Coordinates of C-alpha atoms in Angstrom, one line a residue:
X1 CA 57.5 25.3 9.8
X2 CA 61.0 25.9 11.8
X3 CA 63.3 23.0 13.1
X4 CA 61.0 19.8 12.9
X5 CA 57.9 21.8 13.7
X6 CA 55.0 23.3 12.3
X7 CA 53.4 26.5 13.6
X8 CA 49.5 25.6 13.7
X9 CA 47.3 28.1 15.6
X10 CA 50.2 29.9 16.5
X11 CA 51.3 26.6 18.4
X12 CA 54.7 24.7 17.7
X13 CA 53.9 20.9 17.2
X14 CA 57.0 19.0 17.1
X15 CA 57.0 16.7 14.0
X16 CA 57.5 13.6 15.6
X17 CA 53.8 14.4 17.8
X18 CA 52.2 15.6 14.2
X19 CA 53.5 11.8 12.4
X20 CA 52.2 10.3 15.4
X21 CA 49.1 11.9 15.4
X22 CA 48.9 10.7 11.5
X23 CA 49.2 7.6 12.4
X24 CA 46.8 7.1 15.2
X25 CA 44.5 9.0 12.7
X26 CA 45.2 6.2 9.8
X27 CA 44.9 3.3 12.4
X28 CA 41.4 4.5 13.7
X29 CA 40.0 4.8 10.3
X30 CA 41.6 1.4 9.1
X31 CA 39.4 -0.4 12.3
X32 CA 36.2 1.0 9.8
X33 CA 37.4 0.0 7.2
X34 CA 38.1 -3.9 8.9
X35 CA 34.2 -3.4 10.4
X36 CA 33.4 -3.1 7.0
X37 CA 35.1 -6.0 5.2
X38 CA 33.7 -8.5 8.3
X39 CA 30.1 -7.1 7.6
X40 CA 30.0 -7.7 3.7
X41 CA 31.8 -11.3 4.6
X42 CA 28.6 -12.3 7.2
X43 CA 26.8 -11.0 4.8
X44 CA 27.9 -13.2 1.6
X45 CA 27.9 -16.0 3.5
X46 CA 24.5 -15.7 4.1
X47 CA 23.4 -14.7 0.8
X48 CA 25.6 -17.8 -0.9
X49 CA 24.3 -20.6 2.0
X50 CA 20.5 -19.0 1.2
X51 CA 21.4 -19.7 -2.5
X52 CA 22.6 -22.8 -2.2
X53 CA 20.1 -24.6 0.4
X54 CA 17.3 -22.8 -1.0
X55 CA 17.8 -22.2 -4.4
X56 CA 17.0 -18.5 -3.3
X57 CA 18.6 -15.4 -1.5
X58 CA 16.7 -12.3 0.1
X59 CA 20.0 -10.5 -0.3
X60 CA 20.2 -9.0 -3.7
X61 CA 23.0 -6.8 -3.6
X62 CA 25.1 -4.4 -0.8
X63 CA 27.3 -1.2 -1.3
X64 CA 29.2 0.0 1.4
X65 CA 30.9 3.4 2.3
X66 CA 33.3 5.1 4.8
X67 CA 33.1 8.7 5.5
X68 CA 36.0 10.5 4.6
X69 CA 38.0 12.6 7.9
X70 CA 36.8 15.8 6.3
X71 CA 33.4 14.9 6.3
X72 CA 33.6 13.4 9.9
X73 CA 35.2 16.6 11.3
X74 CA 32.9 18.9 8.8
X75 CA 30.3 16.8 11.3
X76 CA 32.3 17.5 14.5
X77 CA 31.6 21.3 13.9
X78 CA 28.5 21.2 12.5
X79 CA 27.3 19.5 15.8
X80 CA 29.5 21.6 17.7
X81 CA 31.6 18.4 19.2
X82 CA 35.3 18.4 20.1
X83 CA 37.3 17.4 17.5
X84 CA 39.5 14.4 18.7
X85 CA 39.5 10.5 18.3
X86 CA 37.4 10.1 21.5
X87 CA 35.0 12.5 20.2
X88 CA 34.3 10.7 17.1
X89 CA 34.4 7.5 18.4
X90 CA 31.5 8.7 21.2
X91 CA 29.1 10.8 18.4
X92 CA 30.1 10.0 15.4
X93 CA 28.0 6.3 14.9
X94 CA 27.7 6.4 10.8
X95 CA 31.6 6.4 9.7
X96 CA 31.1 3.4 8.0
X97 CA 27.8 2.3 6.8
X98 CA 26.6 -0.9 4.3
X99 CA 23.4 -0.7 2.4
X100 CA 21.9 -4.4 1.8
X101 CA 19.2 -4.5 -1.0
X102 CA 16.6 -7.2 -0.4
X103 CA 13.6 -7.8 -3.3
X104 CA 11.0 -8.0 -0.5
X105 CA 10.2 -6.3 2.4
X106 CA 9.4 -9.5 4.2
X107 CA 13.3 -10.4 3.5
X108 CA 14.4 -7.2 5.1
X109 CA 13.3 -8.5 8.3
X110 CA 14.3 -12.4 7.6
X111 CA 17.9 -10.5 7.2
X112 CA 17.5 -8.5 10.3
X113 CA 16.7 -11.9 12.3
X114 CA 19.9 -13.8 10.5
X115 CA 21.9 -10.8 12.0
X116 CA 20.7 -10.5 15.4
X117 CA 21.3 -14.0 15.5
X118 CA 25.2 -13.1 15.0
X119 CA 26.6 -14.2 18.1
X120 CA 29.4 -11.6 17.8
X121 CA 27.6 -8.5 16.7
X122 CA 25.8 -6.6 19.4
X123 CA 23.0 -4.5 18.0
X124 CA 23.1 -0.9 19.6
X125 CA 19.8 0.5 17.8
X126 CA 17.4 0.0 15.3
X127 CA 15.5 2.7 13.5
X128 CA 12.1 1.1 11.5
X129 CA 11.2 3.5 8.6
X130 CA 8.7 0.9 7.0
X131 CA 6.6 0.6 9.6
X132 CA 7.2 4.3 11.0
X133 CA 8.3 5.9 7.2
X134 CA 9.6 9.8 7.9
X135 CA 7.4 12.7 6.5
X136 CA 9.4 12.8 2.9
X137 CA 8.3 9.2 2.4
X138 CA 11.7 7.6 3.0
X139 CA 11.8 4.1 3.7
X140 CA 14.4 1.8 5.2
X141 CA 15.6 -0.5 7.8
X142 CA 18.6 1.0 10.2
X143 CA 20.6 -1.0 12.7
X144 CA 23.5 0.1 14.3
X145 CA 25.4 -2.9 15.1
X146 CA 28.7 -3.4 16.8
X147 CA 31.7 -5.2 15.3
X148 CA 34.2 -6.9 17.0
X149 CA 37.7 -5.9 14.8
X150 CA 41.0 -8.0 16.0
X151 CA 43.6 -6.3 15.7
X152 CA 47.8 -7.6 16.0
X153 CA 47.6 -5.5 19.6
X154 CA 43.7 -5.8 20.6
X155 CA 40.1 -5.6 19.9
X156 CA 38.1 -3.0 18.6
X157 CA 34.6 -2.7 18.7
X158 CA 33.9 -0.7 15.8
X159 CA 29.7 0.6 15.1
X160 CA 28.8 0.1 11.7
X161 CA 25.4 1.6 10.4
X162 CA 23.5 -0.7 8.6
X163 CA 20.6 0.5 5.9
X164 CA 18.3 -2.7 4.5
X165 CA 16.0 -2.0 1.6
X166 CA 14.1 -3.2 -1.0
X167 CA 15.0 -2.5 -4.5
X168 CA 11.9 0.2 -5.2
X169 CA 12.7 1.8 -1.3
X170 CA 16.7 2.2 -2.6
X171 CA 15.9 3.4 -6.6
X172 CA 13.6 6.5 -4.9
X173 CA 16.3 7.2 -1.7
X174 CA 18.8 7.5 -4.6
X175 CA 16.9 9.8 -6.5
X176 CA 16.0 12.0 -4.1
X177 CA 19.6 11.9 -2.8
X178 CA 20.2 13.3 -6.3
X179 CA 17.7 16.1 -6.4
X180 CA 18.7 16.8 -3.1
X181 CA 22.0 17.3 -4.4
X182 CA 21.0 19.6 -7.5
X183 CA 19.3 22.0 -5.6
X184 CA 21.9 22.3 -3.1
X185 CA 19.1 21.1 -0.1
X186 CA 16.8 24.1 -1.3
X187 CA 13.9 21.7 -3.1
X188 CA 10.7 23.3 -4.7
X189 CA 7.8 22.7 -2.4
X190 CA 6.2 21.0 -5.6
X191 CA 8.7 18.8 -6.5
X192 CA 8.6 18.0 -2.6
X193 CA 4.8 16.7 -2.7
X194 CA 5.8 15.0 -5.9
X195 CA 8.9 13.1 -4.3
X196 CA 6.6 11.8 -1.6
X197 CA 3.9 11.1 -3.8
X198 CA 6.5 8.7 -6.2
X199 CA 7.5 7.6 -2.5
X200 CA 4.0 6.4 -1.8
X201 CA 3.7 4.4 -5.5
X202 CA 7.1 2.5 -4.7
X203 CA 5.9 1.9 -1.1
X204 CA 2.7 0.7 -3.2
X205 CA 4.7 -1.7 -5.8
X206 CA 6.6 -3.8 -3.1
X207 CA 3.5 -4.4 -0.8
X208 CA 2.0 -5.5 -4.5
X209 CA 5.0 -7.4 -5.5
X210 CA 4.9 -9.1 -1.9
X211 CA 1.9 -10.3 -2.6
X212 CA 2.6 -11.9 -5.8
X213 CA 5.2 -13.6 -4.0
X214 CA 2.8 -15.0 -1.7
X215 CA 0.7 -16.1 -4.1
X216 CA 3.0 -17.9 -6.4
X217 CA 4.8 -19.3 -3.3
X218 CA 1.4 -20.9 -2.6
X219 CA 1.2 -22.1 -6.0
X220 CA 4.2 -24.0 -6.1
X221 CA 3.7 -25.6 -2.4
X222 CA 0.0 -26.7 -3.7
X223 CA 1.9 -28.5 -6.7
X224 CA 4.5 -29.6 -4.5
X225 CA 2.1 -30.9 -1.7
X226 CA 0.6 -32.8 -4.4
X227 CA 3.1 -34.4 -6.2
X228 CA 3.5 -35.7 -2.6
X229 CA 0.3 -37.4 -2.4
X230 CA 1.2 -39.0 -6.2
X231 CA 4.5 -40.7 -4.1
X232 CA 3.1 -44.1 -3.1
X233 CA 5.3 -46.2 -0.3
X234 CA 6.6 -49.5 -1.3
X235 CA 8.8 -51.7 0.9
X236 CA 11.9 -53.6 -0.5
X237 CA 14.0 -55.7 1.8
X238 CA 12.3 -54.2 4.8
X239 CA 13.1 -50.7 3.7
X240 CA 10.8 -48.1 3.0
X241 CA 11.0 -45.9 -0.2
X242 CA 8.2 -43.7 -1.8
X243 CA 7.9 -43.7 -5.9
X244 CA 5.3 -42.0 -8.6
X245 CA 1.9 -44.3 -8.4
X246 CA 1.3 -44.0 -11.9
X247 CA 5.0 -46.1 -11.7
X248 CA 3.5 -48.2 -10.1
X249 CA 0.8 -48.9 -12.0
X250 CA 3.2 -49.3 -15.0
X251 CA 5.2 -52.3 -13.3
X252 CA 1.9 -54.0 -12.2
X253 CA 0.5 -54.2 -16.0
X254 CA 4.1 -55.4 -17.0

């Protein structure tokens, strides 16, 4: 560095370009980072008004993440892309991504509905691995969605990846994310049979686990349908309300 400059590939970049380049650099990630706080807000508000009308949420948990620069421009090069803000903005689609956990794989799509139905998100792409599950048995629901981020100057539309899964599909991605990890990408073919094989079982356990749902969820509407037909309709002062029968009964041998 000489005068207020630094020598980078043999160049001299004035110091006032480099801090502005920093700070362009810090602004574009921040826009993420915003995506990402306005996605796990839609997504608690749903997940609180599910609770409180319904006594019930399909949203169990989310974790979110933002890829750090070095592992976007480790990406640039690996894909052989110019490295500049345009150039991430255009191929880069998975800075920052939100995993939501659902207990059933029927609520993966009721959350994928609720979404769509976001007037201010515009879904870019969806990638099904339930119905269409890739060949090491990995399982998940992808949408890249696009957030509107307002900023004090203007609006960004900012993608954010979005990864839905049940609880068995997210406890196997995890492990084998792990493993992965370990082995530094260079798995046994063994252990690779046996990762799709546990992939399989958990694919097994939610369509089982669905179906107790369905069951006991008929259960409890039988009950409730007939603890309906038990309500008897009674008119008081020319309104109508609807009591037990067997109340009834009690009051007419009173």
């Amino acid at each position: 560095m000489e005068n207020n400059a630094l020598d980078l590939k043999k160049e001299l970049i004035p110091m006032e370009q480099l801090k502005s380049f920093r700070d362009e650099v810090t602004r574009f990630m921040m826009t993420y980072k915003f995506a990402l706080d306005e996605m796990e807000t839609k997504i608690d508000i749903l997940k609180q008004e599910f609770q409180t009308l319904h006594d019930y949420s399909p949203i169990e948990h989310t974790k979110s993440r933002l890829k750090s620069p070095e592992s976007i421009v480790n990406k640039l090069i690996r894909k052989n892309y110019d490295i500049s803000l345009e150039s991430i903005k255009t191929h880069i689609r998975d800075i920052a991504g939100l995993r939501i956990t659902c207990s059933f794989i029927s609520d993966i799509y009721k959350v994928r509905e609720m979404l769509q139905q976001q007037n201010d998100l515009k879904v870019l792409d969806i990638k099904d691995y339930i119905a269409n599950p890739k060949s090491n048995g990995y399982r998940s629901l992808h949408l890249l969605v696009e957030v509107p981020v307002f900023l004090s100057d203007r609006t960004e539309h900012v993608c954010v990846e979005l990864q839905i899964r049940t609880i068995a599909m997210d406890f196997w991605a995890s492990l084998e994310h792990k493993i992965f990890y370990k082995y530094n990408q260079d798995v046994p073919g063994e252990l690779l049979g046996e990762l799709k094989a546990a992939a399989d079982s958990a694919s097994s356990l939610d369509l089982q686990m669905e179906r107790l749902q369905h069951e006991v969820q008929a259960i409890k509407d039988a009950h409730d349908a007939e603890e309906h037909e038990l309500l008897k309709t009674i008119h008081i002062n020319g309104q109508q309300f609807r009591i037990p029968g067997t109340l009834l009964d009690i009051l007419a041998q009173s």
